[in-house]
Short mmCIF file of C-alpha atoms and ligand atoms in Angstrom, two decimals:
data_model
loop_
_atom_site.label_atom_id
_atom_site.label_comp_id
_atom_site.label_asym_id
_atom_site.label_seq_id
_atom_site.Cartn_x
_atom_site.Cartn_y
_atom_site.Cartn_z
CA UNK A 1 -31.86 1.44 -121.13
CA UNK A 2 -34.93 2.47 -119.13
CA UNK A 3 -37.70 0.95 -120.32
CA UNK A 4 -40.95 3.07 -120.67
CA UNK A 5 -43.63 0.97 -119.61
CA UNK A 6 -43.83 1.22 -115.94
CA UNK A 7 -45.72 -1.55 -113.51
CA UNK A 8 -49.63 -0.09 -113.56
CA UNK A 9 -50.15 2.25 -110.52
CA UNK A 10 -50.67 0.47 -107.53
CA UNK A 11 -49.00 -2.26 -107.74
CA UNK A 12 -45.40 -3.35 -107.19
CA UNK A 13 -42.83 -5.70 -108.20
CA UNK A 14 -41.52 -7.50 -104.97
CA UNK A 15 -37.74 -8.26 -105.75
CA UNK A 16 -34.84 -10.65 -104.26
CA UNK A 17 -34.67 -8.38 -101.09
CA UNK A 18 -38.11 -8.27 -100.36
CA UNK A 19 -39.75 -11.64 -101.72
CA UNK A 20 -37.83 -13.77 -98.96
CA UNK A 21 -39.64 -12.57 -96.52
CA UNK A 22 -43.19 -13.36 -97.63
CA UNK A 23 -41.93 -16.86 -98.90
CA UNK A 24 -40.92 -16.77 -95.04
CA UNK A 25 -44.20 -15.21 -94.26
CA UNK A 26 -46.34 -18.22 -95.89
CA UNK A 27 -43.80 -20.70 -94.36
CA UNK A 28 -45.02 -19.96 -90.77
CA UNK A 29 -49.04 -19.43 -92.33
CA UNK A 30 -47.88 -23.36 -93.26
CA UNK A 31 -46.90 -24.65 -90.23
CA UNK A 32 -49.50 -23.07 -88.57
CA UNK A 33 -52.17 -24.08 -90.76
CA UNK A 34 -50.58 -27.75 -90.32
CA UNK A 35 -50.65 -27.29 -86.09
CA UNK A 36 -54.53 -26.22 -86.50
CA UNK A 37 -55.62 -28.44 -89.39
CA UNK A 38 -56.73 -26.14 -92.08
CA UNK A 39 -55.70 -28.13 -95.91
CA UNK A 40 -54.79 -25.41 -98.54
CA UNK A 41 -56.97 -24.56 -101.19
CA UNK A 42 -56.21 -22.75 -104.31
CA UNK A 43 -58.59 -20.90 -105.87
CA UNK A 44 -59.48 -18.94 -109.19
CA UNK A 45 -58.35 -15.51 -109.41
CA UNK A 46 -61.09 -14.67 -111.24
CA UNK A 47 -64.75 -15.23 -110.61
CA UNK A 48 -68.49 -14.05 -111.57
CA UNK A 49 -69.11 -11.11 -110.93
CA UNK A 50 -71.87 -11.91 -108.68
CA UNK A 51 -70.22 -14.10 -106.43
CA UNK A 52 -69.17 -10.81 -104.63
CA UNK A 53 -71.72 -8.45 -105.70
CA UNK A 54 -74.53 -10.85 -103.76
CA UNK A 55 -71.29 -12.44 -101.43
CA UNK A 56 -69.33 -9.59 -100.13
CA UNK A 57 -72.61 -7.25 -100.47
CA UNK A 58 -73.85 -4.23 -102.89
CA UNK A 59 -73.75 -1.40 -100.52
CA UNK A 60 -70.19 -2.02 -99.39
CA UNK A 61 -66.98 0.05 -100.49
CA UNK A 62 -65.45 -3.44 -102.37
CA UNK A 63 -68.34 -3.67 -103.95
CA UNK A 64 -69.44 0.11 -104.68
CA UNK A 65 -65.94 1.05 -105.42
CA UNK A 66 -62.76 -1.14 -105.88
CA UNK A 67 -63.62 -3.94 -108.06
CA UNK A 68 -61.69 -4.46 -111.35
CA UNK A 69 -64.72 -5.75 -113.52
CA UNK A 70 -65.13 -6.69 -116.62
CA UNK A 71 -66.78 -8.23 -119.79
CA UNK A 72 -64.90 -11.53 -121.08
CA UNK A 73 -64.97 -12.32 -124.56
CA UNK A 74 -67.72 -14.76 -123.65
CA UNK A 75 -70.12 -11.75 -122.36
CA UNK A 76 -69.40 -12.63 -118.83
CA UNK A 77 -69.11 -10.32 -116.36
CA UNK A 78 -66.12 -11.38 -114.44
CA UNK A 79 -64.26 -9.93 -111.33
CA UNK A 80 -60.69 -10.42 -110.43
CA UNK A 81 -61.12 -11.49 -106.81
CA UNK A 82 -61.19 -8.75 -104.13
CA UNK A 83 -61.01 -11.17 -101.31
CA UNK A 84 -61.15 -14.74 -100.56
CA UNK A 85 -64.01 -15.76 -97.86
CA UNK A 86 -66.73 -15.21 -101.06
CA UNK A 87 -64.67 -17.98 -103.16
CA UNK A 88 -63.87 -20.13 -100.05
CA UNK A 89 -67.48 -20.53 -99.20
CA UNK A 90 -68.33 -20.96 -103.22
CA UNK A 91 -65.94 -23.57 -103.33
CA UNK A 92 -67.18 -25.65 -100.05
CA UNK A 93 -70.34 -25.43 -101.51
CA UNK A 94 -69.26 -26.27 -105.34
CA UNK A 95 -67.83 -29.47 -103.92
CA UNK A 96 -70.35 -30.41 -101.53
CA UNK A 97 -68.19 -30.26 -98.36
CA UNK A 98 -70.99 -29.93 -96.39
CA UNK A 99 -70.88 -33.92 -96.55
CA UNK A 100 -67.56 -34.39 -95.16
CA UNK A 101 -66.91 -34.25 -91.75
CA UNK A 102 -67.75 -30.76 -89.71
CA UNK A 103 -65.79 -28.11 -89.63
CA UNK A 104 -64.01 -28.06 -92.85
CA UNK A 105 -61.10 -25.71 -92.27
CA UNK A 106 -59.15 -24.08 -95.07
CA UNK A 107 -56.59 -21.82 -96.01
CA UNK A 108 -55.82 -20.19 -98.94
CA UNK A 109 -52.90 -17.03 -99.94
CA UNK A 110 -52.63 -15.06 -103.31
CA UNK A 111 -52.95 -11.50 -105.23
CA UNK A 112 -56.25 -9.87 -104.36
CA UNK A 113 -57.32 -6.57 -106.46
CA UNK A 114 -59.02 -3.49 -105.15
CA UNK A 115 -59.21 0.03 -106.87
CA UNK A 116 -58.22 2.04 -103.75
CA UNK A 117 -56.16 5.68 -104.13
CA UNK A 118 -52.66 3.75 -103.69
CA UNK A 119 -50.61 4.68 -99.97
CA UNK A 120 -47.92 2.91 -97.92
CA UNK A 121 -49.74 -0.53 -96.79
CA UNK A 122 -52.80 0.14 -99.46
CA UNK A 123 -51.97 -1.15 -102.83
CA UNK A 124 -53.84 -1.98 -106.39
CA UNK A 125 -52.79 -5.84 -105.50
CA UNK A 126 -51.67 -6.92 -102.79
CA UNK A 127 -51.46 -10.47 -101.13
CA UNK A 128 -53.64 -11.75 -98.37
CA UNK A 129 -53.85 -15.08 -96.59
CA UNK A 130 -56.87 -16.48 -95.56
CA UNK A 131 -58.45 -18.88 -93.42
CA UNK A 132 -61.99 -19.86 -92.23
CA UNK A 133 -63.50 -22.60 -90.48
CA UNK A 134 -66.87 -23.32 -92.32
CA UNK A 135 -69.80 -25.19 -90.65
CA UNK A 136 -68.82 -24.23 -86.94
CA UNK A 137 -71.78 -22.77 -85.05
CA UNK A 138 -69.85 -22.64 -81.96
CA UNK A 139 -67.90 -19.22 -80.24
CA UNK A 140 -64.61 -21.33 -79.94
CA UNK A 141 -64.59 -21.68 -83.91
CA UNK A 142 -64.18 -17.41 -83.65
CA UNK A 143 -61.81 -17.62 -81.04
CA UNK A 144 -59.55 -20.41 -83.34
CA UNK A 145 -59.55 -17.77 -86.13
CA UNK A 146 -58.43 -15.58 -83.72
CA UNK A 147 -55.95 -17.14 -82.17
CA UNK A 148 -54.53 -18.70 -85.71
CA UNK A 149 -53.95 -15.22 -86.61
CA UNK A 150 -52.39 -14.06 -83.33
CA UNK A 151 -50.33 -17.48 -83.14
CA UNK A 152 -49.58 -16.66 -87.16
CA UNK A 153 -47.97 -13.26 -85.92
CA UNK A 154 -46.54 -14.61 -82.78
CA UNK A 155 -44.00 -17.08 -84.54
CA UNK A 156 -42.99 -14.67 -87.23
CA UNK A 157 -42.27 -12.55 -84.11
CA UNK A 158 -44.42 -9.73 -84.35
CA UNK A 159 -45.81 -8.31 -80.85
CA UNK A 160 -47.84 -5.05 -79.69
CA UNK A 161 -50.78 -6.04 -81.38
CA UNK A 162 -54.34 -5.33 -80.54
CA UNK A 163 -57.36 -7.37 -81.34
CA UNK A 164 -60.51 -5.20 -81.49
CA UNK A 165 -63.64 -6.98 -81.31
CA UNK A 166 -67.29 -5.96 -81.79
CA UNK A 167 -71.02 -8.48 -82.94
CA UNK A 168 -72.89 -6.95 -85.22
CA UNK A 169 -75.74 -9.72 -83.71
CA UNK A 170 -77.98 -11.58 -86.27
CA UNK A 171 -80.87 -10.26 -88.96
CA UNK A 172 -83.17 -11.03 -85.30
CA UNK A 173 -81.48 -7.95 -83.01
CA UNK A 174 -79.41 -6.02 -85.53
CA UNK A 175 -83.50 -4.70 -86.52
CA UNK A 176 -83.50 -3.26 -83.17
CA UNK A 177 -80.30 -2.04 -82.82
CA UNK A 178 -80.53 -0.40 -86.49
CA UNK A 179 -83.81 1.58 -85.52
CA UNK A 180 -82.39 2.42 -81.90
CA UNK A 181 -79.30 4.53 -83.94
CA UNK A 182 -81.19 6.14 -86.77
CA UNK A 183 -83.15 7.35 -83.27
CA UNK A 184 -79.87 8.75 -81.73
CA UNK A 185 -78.59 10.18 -85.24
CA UNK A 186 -82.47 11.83 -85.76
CA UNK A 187 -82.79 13.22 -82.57
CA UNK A 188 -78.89 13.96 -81.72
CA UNK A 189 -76.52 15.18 -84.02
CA UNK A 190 -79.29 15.17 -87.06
CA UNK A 191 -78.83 14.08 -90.40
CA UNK A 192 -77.00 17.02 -91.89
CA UNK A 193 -74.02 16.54 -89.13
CA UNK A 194 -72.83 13.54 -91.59
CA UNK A 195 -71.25 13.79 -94.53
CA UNK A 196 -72.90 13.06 -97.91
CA UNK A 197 -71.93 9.33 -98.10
CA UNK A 198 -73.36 8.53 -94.58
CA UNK A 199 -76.48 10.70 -95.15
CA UNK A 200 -76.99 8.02 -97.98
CA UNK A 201 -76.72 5.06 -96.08
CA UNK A 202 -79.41 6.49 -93.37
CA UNK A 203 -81.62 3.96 -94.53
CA UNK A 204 -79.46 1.52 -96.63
CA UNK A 205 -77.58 0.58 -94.34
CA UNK A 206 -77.11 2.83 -91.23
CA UNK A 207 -74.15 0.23 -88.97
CA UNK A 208 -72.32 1.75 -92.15
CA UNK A 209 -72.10 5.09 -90.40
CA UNK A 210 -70.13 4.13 -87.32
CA UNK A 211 -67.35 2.99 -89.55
CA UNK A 212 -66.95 6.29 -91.45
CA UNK A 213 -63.27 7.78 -91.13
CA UNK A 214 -64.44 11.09 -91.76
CA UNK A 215 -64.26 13.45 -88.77
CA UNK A 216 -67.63 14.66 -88.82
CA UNK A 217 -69.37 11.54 -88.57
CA UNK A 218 -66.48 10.84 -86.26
CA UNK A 219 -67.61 12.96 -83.93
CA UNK A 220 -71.54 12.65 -84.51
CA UNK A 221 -71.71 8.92 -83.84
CA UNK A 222 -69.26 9.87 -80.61
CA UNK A 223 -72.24 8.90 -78.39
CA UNK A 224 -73.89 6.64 -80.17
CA UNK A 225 -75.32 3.75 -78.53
CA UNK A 226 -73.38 0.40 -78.85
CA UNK A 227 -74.76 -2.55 -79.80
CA UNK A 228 -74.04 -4.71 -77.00
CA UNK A 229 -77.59 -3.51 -75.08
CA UNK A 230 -79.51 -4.84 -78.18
CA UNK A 231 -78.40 -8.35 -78.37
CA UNK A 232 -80.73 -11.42 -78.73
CA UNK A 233 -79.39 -13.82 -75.59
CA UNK A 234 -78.07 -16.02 -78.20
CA UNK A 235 -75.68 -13.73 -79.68
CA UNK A 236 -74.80 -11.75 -76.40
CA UNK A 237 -73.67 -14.96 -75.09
CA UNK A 238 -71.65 -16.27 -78.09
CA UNK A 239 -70.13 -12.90 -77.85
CA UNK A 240 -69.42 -13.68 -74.20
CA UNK A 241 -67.79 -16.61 -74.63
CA UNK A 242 -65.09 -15.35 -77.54
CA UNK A 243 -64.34 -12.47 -75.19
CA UNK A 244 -64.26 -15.10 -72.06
CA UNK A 245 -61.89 -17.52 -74.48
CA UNK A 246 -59.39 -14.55 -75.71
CA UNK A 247 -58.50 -13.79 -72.10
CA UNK A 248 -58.32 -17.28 -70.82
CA UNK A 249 -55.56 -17.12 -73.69
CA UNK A 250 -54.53 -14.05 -72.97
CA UNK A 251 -54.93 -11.27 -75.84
CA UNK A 252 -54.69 -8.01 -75.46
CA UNK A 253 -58.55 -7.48 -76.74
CA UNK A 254 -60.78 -3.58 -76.80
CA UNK A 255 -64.03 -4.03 -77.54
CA UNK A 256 -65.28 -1.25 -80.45
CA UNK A 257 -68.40 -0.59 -80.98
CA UNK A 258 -67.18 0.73 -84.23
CA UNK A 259 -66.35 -2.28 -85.85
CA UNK A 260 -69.35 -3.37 -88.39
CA UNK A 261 -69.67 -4.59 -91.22
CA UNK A 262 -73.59 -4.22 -91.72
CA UNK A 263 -74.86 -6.61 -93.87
CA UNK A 264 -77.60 -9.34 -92.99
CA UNK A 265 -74.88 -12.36 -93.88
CA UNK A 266 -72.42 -10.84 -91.79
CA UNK A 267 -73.60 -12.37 -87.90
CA UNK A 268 -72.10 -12.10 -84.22
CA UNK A 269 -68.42 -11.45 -84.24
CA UNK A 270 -66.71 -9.38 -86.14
CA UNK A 271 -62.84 -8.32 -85.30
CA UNK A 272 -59.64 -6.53 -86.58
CA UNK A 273 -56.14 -6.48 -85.66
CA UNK A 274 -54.02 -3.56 -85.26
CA UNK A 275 -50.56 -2.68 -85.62
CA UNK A 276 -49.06 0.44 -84.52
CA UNK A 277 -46.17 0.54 -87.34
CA UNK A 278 -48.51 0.93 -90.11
CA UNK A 279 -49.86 4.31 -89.63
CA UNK A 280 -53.33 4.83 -91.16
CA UNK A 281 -53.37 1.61 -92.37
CA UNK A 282 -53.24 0.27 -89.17
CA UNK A 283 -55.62 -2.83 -89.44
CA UNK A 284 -52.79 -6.55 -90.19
CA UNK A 285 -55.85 -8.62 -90.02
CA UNK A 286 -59.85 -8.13 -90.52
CA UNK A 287 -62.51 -11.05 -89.71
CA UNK A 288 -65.50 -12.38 -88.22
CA UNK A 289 -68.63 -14.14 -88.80
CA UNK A 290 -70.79 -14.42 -91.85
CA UNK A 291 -73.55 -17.37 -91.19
CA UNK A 292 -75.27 -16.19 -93.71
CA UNK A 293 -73.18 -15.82 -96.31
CA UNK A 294 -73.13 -19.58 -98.44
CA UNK A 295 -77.24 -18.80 -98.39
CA UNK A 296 -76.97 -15.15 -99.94
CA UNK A 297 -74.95 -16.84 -103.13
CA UNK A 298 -77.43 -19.86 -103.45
CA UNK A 299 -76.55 -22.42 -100.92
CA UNK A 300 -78.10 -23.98 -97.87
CA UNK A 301 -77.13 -22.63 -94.40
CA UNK A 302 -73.60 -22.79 -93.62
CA UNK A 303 -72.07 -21.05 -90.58
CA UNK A 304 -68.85 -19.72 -91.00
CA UNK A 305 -66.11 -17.82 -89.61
CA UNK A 306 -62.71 -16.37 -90.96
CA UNK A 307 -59.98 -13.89 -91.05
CA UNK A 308 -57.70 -12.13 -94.02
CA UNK A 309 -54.42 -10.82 -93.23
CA UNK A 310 -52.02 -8.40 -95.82
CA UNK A 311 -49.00 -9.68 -96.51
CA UNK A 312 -47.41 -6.43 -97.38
CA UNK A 313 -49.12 -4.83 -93.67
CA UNK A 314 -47.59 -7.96 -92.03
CA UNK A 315 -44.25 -6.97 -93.98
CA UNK A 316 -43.66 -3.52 -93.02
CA UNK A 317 -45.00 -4.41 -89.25
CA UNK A 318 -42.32 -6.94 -89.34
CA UNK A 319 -39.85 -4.25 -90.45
CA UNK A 320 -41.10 -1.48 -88.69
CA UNK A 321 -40.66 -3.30 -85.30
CA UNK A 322 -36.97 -4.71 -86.47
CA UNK A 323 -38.36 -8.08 -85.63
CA UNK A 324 -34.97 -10.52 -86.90
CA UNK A 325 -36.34 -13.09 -89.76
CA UNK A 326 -32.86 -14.69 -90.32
CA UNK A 327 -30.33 -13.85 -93.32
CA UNK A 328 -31.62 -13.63 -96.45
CA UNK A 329 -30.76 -16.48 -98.33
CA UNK A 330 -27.24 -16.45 -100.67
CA UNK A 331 -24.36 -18.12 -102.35
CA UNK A 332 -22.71 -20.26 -100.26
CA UNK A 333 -19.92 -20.88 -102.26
CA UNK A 334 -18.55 -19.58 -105.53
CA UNK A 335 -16.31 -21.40 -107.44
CA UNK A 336 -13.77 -19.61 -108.97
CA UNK A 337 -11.65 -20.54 -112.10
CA UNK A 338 -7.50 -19.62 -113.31
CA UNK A 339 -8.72 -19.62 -116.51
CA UNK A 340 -11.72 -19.93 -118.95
CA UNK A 341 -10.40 -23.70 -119.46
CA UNK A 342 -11.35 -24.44 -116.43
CA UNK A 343 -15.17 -23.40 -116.99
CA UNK A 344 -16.56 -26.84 -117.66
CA UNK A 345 -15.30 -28.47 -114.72
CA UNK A 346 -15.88 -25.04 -112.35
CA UNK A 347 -19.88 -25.70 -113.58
CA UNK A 348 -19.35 -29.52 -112.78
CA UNK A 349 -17.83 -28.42 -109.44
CA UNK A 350 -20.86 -25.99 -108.55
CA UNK A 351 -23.34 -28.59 -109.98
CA UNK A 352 -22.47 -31.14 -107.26
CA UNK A 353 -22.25 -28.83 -104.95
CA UNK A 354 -26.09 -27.88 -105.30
CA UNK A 355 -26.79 -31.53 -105.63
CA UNK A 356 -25.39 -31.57 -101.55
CA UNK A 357 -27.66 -28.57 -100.91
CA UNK A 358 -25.27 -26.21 -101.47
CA UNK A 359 -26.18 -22.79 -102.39
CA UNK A 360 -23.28 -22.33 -105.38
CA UNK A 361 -22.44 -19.65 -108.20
CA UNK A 362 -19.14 -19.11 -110.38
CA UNK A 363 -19.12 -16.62 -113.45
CA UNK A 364 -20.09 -17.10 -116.29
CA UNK A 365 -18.33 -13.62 -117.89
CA UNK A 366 -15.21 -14.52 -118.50
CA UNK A 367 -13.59 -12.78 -115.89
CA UNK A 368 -10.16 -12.45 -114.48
CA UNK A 369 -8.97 -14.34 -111.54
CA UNK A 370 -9.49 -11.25 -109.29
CA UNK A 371 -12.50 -9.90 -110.79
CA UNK A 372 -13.95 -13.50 -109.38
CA UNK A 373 -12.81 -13.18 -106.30
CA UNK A 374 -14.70 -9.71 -105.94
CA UNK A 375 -17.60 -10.98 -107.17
CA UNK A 376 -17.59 -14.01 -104.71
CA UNK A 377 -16.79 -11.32 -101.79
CA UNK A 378 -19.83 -9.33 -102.84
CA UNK A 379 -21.77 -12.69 -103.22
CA UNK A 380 -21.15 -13.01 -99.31
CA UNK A 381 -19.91 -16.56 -100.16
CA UNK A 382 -18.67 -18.18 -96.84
CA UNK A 383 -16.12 -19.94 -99.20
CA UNK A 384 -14.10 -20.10 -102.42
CA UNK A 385 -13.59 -23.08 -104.28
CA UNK A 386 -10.58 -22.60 -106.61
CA UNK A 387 -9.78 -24.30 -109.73
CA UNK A 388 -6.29 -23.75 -111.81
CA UNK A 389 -3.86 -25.67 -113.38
CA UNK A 390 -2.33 -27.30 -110.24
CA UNK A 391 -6.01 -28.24 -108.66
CA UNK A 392 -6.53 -29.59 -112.06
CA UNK A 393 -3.60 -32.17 -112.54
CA UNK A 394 -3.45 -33.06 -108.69
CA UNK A 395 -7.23 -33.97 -108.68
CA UNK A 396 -7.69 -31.30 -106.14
CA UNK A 397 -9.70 -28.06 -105.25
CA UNK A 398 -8.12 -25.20 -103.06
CA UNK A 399 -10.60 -23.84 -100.78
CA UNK A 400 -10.64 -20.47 -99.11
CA UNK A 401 -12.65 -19.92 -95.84
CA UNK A 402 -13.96 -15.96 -96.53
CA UNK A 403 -14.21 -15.43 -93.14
CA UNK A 404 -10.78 -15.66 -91.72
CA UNK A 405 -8.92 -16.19 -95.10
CA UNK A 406 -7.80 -19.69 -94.90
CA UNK A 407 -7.12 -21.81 -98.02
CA UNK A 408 -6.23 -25.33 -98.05
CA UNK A 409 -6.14 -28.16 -100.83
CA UNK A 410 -8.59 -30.69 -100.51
CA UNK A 411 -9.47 -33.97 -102.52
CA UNK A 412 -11.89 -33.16 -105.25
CA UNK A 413 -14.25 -36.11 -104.80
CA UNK A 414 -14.35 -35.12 -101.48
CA UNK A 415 -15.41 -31.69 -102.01
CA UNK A 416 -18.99 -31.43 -101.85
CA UNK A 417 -19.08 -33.52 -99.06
CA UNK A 418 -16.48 -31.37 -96.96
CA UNK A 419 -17.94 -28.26 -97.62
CA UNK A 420 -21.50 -29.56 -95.83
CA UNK A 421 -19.10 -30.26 -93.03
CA UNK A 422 -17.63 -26.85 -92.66
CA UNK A 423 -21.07 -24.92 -93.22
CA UNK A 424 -22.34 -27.30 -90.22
CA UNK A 425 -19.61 -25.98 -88.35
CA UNK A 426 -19.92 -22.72 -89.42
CA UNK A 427 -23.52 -21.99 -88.26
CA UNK A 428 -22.64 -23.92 -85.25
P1 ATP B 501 -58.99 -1.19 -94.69
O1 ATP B 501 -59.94 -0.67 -93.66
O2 ATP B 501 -57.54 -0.96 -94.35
O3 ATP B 501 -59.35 -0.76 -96.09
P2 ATP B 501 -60.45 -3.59 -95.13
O4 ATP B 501 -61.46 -3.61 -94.05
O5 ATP B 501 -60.86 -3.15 -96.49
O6 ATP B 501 -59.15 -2.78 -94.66
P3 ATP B 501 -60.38 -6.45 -95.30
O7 ATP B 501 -61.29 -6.52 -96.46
O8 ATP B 501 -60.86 -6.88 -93.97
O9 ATP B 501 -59.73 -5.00 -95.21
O10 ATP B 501 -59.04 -7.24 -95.66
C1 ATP B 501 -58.24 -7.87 -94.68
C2 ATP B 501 -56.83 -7.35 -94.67
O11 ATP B 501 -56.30 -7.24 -95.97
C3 ATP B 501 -56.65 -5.96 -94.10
O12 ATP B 501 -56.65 -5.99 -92.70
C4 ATP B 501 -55.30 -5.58 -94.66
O13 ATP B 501 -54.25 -6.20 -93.94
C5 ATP B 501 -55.34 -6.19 -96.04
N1 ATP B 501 -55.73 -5.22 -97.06
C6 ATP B 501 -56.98 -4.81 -97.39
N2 ATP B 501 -56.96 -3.93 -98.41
C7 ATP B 501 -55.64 -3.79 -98.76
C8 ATP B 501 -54.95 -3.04 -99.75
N3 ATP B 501 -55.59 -2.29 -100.63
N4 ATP B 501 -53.59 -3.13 -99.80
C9 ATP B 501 -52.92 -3.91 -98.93
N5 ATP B 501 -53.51 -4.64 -97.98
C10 ATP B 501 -54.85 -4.61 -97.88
MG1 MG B 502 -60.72 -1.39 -97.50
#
């Protein structure tokens, strides 16, 4: 019976054939995290409202836009997260990390929640992992990010990816640069080239503008001026020394002067990461710096520097380039009974079996000896154990090797314990 309540619009259940591969996914972010020395934290998927309004900023589309607010039967305004780096940087300061040895480095993964219009790679949730490296001043704290992402995407196997890399400078140069394009948008193109959102954030927030996907203001901020001429010597040479870094370590890196994010906590680098098999949604990975950030939701100054990365975009890259993540996981063996008098000891059998690490099944639906035998075939068991009246009274179990139809009779103490032997030699 079909049910009628359907999964809300925009998200997705991830089943069996799918959900291996992000367990796989956050395996590698594991290791990785382990090689680099960020600990796992794991955070609230809910938090004050605030926290993003003043952490992620008022004037951007997260904020404006996606969030999934509401009032809590406390009067709270609560969020559910959109993103992480807000919560990571509430929870270094909630727990006074500043005191512990500098950088702290953390990772966290989980379901994040915008309201976006719903498209292949853009859902309601979706999963991200996260890391940042909090009270780092220095340009090789960017370049780590960067290259845990890249080294992230490089073990699961992905390749062809592109890092593209911009500074939106610091509250001290972005002044300048800010005035020096409302100058070129005034006396260029003009105001009424730019579509009604962007003619809004003229004075709000004009950085804003050069990230607009619609064509017109495409094309009007064509030949705008990039902020690279405008930077204070400090930030033109941090920004020097991530670009030096990522090709001493060789990444393929394009500099954009599109990339911005435009707000006074976000400082110096800011980057994404693209991959060709997702189409529109082309950006796996989007960070940078945000020095500012711990001060705009009530804390001292800590410097900081992260990245998020989609699980599902990392997904259907993974797919789309038919990069090989292994078999997904199944039934070993299936233990298969003569009768339904044999059920007990067929559940014994596969018990001890899983006890050795062996993936086992039997049935548990009363079948006939042949309807098991189809069912461990479609299992993709590598073997059969069989149980029957013989195996029974000789203390034995007859065992069938599915992959070239072989059956012999083997103690049944030993059974567990020879099977671990032949998988070995199997996936020799
Ligand atoms: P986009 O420009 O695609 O909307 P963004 O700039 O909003 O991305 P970030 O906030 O930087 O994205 O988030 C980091 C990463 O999270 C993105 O690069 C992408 O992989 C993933 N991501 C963001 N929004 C979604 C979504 N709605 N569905 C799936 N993945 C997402
Ligand atoms: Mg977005």
């Amino acid at each position: 019976m079909e049910s009628t309540i359907k999964a809300p619009r925009g998200t997705r259940d991830v089943l069996g054939d799918e959900s291996w591969k992000w367990t796989h996914v956050l395996n590698v972010c594991r290791d990785v995290a382990g090689d680099f020395g960020y600990s796992e934290v794991l955070l609230p998927i809910f938090e004050h409202t605030e926290l993003f309004s003043r952490g992620i900023g008022d004037t951007t589309d997260v904020v404006e836009k996606e969030m999934y607010t509401f009032i809590d039967k406390g009067d709270r305004s609560i969020t559910l997260r959109p993103e992480l780096t807000a919560s990571m940087v509430r929870s270094y300061l909630e727990h006074d990390m500043k005191r512990a040895p500098q950088p702290v480095k953390l990772w966290s993964a989980g379901p994040m929640f915008r309201y976006e219009r719903p498209q292949k790679g853009r859902y309601r949730q979706f999963w991200q992992i996260d890391f940042e490296i909090l009270g780092a001043q220095s340009p090789m704290a960017d370049l780590e990010t960067i290259d845990t992402s890249m080294e992230i995407y490089r073990r699961l196997g992905l390749t062809n990816l592109q890092v593209l890399i911009n500074s939106v400078g610091c509250p001290n140069c972005r002044h300048a640069y800010r005035d020096a394009l409302k100058r070129f948008l005034e006396s260029g193109p003009g105001l009424d080239a730019l579509c009604e959102t962007c003619q809004g954030r003229f004075e709000r927030n004009p950085l804003r503008i050069l990230d607009c996907k619609k064509p017109a203001c495409r094309e009007a901020t064509e030949d705008a001026p990039a902020i690279w001429d405008s930077l204070c010597d400090e930030c033109r040479s941090h920004f020097e020394d991530v670009n030096r870094g990522l090709s001493r370590i060789g990444a393929d890196v394009k500099l954009d002067k599109r990339l911005v994010r435009g707000l006074d906590y976000y400082t110096k680098t800011a980057y994404e990461i693209l991959a060709g098999e997702l189409g529109a949604q082309n950006a796996v990975c989007g960070g940078g710096r945000y020095d500012n950030l711990a001060e705009a939701i009530g804390g001292p100054h800590v410097p900081g520097v992260g990245f998020a990365s989609g699980i599902e975009r990392i997904v259907i890259t993974l797919e789309g380039q038919g990069v090989f993540l292994g078999e997904k996981p199944k039934t070993e063996v299936y233990v298969v009974t003569a009768s339904s008098d044999f059920a007990i000891e067929a559940s014994a059998l596969a018990h001890e079996l899983r006890a050795s690490k062996l993936s086992a099944g039997t049935d548990y639906a009363g079948r006939g000896m042949k309807a098991q035998m189809k069912q461990a075939a479609a299992s993709g068991a590598d073997f059969v154990c069989i149980i029957g009246e013989d195996e029974a009274a000789s203390g034995t179990v007859s065992v069938k090797n599915m992959s070239n139809g072989e059956q012999r009779s083997i103690p049944r103490n030993e059974a567990a314990a020879k099977l671990v032997l032949w998988r070995e030699e199997r996936n020799r």
